[in-house]
Coordinates of C-alpha atoms in Angstrom, one line a residue:
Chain A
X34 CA 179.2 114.6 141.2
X35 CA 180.5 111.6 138.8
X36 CA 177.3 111.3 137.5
X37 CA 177.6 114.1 135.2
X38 CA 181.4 114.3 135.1
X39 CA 180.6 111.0 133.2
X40 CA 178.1 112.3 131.2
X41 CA 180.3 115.5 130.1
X42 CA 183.3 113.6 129.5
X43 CA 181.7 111.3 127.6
X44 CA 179.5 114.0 126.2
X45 CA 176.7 111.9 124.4
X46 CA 174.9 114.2 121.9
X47 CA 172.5 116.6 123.7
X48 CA 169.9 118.1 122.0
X49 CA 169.5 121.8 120.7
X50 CA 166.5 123.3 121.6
X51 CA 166.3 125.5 118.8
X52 CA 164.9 129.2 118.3
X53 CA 161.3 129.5 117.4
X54 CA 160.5 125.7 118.8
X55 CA 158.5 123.8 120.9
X56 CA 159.9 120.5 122.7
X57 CA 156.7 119.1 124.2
X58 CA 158.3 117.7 127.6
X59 CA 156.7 114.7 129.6
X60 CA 158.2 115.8 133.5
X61 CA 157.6 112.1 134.9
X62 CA 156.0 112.0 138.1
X63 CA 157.8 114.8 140.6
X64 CA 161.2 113.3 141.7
X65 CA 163.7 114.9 140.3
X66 CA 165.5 111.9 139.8
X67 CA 162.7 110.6 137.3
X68 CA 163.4 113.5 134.8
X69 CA 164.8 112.3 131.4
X70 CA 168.5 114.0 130.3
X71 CA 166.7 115.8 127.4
X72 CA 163.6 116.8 129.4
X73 CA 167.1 118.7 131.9
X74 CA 168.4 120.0 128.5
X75 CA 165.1 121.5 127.9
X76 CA 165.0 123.0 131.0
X77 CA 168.4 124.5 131.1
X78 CA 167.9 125.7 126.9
X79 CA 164.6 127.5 127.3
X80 CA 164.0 131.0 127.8
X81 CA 160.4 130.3 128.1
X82 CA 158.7 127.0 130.1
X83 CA 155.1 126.8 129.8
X84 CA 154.7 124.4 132.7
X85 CA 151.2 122.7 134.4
X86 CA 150.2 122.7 138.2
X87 CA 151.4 119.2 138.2
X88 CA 154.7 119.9 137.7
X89 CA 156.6 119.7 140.7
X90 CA 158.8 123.1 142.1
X91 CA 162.1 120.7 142.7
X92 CA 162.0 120.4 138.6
X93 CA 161.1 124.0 137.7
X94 CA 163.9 124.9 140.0
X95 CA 166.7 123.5 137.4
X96 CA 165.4 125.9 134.8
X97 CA 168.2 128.1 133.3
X98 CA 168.3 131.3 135.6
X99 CA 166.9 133.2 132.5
X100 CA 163.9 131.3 131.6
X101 CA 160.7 132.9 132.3
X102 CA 158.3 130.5 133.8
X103 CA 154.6 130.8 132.9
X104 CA 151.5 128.8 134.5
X105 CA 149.1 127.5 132.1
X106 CA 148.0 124.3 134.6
X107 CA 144.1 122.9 134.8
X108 CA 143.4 120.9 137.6
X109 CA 141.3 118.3 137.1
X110 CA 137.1 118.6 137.4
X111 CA 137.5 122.2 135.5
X112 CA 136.2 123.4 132.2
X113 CA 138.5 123.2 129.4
X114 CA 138.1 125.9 127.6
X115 CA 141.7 127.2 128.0
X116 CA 143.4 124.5 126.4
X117 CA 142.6 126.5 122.7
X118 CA 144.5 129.3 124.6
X119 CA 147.8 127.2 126.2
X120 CA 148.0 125.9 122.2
X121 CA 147.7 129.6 120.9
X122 CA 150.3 130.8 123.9
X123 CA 152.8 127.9 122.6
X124 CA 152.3 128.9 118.2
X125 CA 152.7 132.9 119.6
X126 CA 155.9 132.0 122.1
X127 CA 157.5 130.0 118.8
X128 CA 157.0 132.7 116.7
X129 CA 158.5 135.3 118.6
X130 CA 161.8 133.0 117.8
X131 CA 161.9 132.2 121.8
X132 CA 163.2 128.4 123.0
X133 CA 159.8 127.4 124.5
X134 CA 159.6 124.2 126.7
X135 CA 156.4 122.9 127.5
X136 CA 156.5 120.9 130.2
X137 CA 153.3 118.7 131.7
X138 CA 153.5 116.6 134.2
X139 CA 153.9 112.6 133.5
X140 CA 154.2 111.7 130.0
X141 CA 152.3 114.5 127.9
X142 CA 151.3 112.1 125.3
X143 CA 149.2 110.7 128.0
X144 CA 146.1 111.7 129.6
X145 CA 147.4 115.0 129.1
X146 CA 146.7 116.2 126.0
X147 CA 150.1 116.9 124.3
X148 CA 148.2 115.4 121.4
X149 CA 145.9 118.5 121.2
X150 CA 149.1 120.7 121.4
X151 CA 151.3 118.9 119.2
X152 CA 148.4 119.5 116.5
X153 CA 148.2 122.8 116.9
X154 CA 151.7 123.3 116.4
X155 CA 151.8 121.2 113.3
X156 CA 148.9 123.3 112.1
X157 CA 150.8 126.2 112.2
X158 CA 153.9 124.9 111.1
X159 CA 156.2 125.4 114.6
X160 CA 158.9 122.3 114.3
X161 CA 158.0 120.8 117.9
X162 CA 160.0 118.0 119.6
X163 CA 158.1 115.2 121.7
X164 CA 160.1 113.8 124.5
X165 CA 157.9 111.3 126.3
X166 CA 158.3 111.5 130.5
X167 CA 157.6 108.6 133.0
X168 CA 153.9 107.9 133.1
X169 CA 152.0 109.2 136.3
X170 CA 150.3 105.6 135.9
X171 CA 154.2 103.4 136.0
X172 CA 155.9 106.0 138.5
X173 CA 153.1 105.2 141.2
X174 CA 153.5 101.4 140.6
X175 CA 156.7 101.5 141.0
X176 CA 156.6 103.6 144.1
X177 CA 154.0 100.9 145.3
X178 CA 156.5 98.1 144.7
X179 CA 153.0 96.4 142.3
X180 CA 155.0 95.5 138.8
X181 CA 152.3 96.4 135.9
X182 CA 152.9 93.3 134.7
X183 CA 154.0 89.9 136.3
X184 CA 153.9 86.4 134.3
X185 CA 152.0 84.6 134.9
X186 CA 149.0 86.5 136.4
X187 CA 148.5 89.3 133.5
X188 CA 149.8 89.7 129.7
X189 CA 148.2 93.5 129.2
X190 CA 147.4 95.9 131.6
X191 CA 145.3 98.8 130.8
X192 CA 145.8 102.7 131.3
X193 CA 142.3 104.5 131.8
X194 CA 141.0 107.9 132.7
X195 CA 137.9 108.8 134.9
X196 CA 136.6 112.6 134.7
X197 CA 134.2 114.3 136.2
X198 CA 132.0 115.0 133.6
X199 CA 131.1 112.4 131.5
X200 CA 129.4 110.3 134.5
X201 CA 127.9 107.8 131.0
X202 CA 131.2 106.1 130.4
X203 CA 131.1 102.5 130.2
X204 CA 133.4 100.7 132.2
X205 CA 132.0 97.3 131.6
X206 CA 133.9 96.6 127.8
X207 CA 136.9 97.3 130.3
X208 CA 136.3 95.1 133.3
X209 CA 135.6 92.3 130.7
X210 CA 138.8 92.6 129.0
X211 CA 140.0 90.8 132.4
X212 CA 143.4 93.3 132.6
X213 CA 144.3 95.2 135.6
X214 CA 142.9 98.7 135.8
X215 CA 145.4 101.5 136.3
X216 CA 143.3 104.6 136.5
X217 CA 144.2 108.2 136.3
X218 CA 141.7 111.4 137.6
X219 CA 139.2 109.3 139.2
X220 CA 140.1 110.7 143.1
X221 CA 137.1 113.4 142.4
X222 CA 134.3 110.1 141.6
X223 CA 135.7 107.6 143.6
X224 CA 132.5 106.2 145.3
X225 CA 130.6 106.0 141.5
X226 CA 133.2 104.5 139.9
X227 CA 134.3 101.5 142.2
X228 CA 130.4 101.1 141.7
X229 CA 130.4 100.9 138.3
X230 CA 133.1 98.6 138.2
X231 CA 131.5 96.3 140.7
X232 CA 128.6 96.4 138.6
X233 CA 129.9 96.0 135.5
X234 CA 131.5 92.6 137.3
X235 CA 134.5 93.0 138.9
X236 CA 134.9 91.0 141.7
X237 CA 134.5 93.0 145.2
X238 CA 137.1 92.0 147.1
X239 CA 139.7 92.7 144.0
X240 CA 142.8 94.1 145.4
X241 CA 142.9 97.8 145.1
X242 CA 145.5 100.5 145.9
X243 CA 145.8 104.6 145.7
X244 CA 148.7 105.8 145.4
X245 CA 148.8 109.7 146.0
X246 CA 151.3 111.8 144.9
X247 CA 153.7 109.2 143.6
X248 CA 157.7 110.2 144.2
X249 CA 157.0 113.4 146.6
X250 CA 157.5 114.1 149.7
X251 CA 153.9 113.7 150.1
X252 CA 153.8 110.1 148.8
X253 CA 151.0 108.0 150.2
X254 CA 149.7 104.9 149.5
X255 CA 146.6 103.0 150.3
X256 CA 145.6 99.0 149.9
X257 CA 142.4 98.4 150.0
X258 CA 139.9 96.0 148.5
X259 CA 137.5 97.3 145.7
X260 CA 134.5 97.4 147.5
X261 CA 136.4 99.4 150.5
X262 CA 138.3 102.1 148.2
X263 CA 136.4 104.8 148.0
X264 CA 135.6 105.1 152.0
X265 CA 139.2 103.9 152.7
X266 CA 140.4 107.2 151.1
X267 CA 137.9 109.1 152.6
X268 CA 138.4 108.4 155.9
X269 CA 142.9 108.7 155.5
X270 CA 141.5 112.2 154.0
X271 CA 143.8 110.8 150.7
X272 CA 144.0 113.6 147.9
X273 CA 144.4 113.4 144.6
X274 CA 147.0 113.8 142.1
X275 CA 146.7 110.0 142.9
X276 CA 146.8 106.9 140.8
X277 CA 144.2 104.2 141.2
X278 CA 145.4 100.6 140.7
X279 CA 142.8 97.6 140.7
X280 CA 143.5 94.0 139.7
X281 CA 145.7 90.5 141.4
X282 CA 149.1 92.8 141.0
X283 CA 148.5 94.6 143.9
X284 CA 149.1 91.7 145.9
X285 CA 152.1 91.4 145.0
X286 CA 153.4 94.6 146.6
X287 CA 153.2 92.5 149.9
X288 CA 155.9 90.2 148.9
X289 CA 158.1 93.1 147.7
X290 CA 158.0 94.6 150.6
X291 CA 160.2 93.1 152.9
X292 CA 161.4 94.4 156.1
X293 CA 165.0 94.1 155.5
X294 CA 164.5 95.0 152.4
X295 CA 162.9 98.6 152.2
X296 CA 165.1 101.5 151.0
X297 CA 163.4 104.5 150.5
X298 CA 165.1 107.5 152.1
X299 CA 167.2 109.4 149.7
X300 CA 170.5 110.5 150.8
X301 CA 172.5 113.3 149.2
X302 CA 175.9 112.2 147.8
Chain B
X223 CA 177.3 121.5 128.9
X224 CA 174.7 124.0 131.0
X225 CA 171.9 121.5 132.1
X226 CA 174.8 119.5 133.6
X227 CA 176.1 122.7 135.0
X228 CA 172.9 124.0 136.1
X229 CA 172.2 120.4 137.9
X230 CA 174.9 120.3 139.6
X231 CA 175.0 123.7 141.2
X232 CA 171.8 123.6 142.6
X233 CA 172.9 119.9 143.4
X234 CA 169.2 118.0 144.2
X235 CA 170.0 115.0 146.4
X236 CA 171.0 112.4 144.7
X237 CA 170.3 108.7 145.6
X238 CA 173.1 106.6 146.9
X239 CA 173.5 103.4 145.0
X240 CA 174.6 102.0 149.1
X241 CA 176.9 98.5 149.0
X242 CA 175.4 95.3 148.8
X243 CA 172.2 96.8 147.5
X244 CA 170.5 96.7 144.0
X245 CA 169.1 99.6 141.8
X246 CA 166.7 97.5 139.9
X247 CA 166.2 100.0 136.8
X248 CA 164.8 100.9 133.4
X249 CA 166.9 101.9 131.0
X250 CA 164.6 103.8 128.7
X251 CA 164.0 102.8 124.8
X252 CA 167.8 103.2 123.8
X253 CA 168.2 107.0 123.5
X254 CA 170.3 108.2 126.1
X255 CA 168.1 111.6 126.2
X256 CA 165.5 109.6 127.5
X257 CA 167.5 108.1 130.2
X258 CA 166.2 109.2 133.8
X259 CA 168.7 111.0 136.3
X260 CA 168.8 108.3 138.8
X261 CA 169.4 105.4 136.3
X262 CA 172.4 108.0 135.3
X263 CA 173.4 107.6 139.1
X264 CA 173.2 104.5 139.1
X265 CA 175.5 104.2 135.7
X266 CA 178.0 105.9 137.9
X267 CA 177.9 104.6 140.8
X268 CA 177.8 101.0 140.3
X269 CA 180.4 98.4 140.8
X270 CA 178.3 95.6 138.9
X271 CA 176.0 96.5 136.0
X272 CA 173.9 93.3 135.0
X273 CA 172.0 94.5 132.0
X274 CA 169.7 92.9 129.0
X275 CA 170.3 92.5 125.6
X276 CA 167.8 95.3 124.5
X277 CA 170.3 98.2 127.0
X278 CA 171.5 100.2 124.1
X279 CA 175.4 100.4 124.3
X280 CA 175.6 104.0 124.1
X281 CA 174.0 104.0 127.5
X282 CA 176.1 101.4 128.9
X283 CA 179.2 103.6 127.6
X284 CA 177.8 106.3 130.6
X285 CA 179.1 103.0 133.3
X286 CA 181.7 104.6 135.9
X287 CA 185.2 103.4 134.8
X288 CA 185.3 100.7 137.6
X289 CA 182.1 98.7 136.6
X290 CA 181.7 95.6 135.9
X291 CA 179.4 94.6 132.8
X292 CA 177.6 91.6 132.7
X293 CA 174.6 90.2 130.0
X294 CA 172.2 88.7 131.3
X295 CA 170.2 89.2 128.1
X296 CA 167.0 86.8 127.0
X297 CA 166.1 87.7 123.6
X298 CA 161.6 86.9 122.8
X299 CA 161.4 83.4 121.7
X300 CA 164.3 81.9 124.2
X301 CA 163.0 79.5 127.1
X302 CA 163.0 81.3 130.2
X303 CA 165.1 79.0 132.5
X304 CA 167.5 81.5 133.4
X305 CA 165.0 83.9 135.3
X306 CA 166.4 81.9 138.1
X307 CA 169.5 82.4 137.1
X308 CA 169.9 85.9 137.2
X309 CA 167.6 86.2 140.6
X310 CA 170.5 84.3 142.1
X311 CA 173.4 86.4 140.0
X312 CA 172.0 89.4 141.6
X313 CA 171.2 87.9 145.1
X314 CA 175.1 86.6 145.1
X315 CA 176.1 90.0 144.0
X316 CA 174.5 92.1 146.4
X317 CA 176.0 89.7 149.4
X318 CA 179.5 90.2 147.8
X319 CA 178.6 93.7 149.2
X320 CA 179.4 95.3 145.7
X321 CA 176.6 97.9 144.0
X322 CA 174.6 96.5 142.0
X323 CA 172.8 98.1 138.7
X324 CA 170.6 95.5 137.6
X325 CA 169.7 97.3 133.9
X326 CA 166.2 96.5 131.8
X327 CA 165.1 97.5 128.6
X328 CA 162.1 100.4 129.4
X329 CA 160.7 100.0 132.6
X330 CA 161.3 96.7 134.8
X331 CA 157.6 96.8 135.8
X332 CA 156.4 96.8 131.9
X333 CA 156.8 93.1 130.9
X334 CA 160.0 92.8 132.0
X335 CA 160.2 90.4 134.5
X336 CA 161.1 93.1 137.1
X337 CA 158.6 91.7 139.5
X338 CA 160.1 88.2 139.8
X339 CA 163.0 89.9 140.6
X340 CA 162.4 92.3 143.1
X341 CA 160.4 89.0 144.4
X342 CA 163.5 87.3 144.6
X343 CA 165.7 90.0 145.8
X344 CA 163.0 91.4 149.0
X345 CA 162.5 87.2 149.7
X346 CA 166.6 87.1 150.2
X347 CA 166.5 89.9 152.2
X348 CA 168.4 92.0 149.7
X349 CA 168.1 95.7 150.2
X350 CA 166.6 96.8 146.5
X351 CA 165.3 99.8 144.9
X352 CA 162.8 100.4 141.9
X353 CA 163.6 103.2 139.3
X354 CA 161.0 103.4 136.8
X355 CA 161.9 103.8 132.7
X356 CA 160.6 104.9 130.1
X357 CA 158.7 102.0 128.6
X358 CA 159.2 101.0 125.0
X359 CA 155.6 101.5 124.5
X360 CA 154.9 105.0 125.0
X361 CA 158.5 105.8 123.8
X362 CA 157.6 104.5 119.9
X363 CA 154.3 106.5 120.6
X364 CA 156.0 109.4 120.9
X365 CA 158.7 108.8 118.5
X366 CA 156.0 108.1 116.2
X367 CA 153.9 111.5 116.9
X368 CA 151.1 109.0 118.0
X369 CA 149.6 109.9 121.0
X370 CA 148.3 107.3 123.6
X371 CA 145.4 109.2 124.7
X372 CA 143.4 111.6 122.6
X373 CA 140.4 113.5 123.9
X374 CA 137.2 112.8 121.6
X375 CA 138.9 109.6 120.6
X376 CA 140.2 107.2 123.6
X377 CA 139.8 107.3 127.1
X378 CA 141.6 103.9 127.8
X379 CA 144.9 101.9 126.2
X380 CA 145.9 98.8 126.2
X381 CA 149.3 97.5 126.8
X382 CA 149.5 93.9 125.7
X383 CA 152.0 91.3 125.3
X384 CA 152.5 88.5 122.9
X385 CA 154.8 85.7 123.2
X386 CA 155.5 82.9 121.1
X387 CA 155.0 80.1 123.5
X388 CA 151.3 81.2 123.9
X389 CA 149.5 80.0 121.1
X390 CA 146.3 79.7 123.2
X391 CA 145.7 83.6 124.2
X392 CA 142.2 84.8 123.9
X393 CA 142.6 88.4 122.1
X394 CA 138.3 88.8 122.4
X395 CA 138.3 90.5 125.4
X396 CA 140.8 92.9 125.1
X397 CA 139.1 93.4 121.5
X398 CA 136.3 94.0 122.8
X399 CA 137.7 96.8 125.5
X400 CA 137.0 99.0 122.0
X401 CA 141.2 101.1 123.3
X402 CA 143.9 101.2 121.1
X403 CA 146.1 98.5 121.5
X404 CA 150.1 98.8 122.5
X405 CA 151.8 95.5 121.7
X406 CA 154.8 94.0 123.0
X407 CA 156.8 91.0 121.6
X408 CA 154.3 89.9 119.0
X409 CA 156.8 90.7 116.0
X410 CA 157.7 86.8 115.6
X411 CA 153.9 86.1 115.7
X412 CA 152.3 89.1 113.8
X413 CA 150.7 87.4 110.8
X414 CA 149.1 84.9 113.7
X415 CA 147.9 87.5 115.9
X416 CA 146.9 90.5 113.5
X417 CA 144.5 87.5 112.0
X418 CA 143.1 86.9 116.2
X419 CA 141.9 90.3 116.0
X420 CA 140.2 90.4 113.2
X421 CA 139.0 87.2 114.0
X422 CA 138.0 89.1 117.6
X423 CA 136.2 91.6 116.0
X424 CA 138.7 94.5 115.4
X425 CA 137.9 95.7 112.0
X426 CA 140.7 95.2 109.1
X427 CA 141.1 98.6 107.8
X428 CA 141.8 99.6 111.8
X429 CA 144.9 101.8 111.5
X430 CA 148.1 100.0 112.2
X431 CA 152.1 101.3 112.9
X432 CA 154.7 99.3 113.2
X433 CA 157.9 101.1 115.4
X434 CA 161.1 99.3 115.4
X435 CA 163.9 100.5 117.2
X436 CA 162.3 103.5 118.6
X437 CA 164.4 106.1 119.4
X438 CA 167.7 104.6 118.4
X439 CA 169.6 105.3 114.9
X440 CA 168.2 102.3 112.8
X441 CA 164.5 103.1 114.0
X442 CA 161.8 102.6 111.3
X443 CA 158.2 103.5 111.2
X444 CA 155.7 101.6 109.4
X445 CA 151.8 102.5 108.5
X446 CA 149.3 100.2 107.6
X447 CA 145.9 98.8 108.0
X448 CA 145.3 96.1 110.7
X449 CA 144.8 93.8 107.6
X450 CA 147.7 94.7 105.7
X451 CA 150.4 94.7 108.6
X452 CA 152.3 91.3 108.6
X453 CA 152.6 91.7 104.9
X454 CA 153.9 95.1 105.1
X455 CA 156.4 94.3 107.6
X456 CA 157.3 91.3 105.8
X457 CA 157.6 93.3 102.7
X458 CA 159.8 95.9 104.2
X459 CA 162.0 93.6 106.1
X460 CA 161.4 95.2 109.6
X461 CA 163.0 93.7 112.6
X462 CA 162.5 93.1 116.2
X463 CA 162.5 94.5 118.8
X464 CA 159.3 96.7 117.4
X465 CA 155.8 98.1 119.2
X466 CA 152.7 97.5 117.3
X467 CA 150.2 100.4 117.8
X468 CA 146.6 99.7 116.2
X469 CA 143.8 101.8 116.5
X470 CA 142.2 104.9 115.3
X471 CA 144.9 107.1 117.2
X472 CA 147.4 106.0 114.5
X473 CA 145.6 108.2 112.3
X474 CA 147.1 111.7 114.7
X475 CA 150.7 111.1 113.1
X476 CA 149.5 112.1 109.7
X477 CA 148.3 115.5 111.4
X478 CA 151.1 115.5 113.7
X479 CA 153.8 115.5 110.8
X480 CA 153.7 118.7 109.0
X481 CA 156.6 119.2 106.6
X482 CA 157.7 122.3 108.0
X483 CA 157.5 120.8 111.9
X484 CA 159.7 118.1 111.0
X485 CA 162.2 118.1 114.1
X486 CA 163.8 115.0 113.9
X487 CA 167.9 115.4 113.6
X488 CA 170.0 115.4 117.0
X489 CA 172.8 118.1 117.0
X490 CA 175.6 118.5 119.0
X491 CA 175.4 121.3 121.3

């Protein structure tokens, strides 16, 4: 395992989670492998883990073997009422002078409301720790083999959210801004968004990919053109969690995927 | 040294960093908490590490006693000629059959060039492997108790990148995608391209930050108005490599910094 025999010998600085604190976690995508080292310290420090649905089981299991795990997840499409309560949970944990980790899947600082949290907290004076995680958005891209950005073709790329109940959003300020579209919780309003975004002017035939559970074994991914999305998933019966990419990057993920050059099975060392 | 401990006992496959074949990874913002477990692998386990100028040396200190180190560093401003270059380096390294960490700055998909080189590496036939980072972007977010995303405030952000070459780039239509903007490489141009969106439309008193150095020992953090930026930076002497953040979620770090949930030191465990 030289890895970490490196890493101990060498013993960088690893931070203390602290009694009666918070460390808001971003978990990355699912892989193992895409955790951060102080997003592992967390795990192995806290006696409690607040953790969402999205948070994949191969992470939770490297929680220290006394850390109580607790489920406070919401699935996109339903009400959010609860978040008050995952906030109030977090502020009572802290104050019972417990090492609390809360852990959200991706980055929580985006699309997931660790900004909500973090308030809280600061409201009620728990010292709290932001570790960012790999972006649902930048793990699936990379999965995809389609680089976010590539000179040449695009100098900003922009990160957007669909949900299901604000069906008045206006997507045409963000077609105009001419940027490829990476889009998070849009699986559930496929059909109407690809539609608004046709009809706000994006080209039909823009390239267009899913990519559905990003770094799990249950990994798929889906080209497509813009127009054809929406009944392209449909009919491969694709699920969300799932990233949507749309924009002249996608293309790329043909050239970067060579024959000879594929290597994604993991081995064990 | 428990996470390590805990890791290792319950022993998750780790990826095998195979001869003659290239990890093409992110290295994170510089803090070497916020460096992923497979970018740690490949640390170890590589015989050649060909990193950028922006890898922060403690992480390069985690390289397995037997690898190599070579810069391949461009710094913003340089002329780009060598992109070639270190395609080829790599190519010819990974035909050497050695194991090749080729090490970016944040994630090699997030204006880092990463594309050309996977390009290069799947058109050679070179068996090559993506490993997402944590990109500098949302690393000074978090740093900076910004958060990207804020329900009620932004459903979209915009990661954007300036370059000094590019006098000609039209700022309107991102402007006018009314998201917070994330900028990249626009530290040597601010006083320039702060004065394009305001000439865009972006109001002057938008809220501005300034994060240099996120997440490493000489980081700063600066607050301003859109308006008042380049002077402030000027004033304060603050250097590249820096993210500019401008738009109303600048104003969460205020309510995200409370003095008693300040949590900012490192300890040794």
């Amino acid at each position: 395992m030289t890895a970490w025999d490196a890493l101990a010998a060498r013993r960088a600085a690893i931070p203390v989670l602290a009694p009666g604190t918070v460390w808001l976690a971003g978990a990355g995508p699912g892989d193992p492998g895409l955790l951060t080292l102080d997003a592992l310290a967390g795990l192995s420090q806290a006696e409690v883990i607040v953790h969402d649905a999205l948070v994949d089981a191969r992470l939770l299991a490297l929680a220290g073997e006394k850390a109580r795990l607790e489920f406070a997840g919401k699935r996109g499409g339903k009400p959010s009422a609860t978040q008050a309560d995952i906030s109030q949970r977090l502020i009572a944990l802290a104050r019972t002078g417990a090492r609390v980790l809360r852990l959200k899947g991706g980055d929580p600082f985006v699309f997931g409301r660790g900004g909500e949290e973090a308030a809280a907290l600061a409201a009620a004076g728990i010292p709290f720790r932001v570790i960012p995680g790999i972006t649902a958005g930048l793990a699936a891209l990379a999965a995809a083999r389609i680089p976010a950005t590539l000179r040449g073709v695009n100098r900003a790329v922009i990160f957007a959210a669909g949900h299901g109940a604000d069906e008045n959003f206006d997507w045409a300020p963000l077609v105009r801004a001419r940027a490829p579209l990476v889009l998070y919780m849009v699986m559930h309003n496929l059909e109407r968004i690809t539609a608004a975004l046709m009809q706000a002017g994006l080209a039909a035939d823009t390239p267009a990919a899913v990519i559905a559970s990003a770094t799990t074994p249950q990994e798929r991914i889906l080209i497509a053109t813009l127009q054809g999305l929406a009944a392209a998933v449909r009919e491969q019966k694709i699920d969300p969690p799932a990233i949507v990419v749309i924009g002249e990057i996608v293309k790329m993920r043909e050239r970067l995927l060579s024959e000879t050059a594929s290597l994604e099975s993991r081995q064990s060392s």
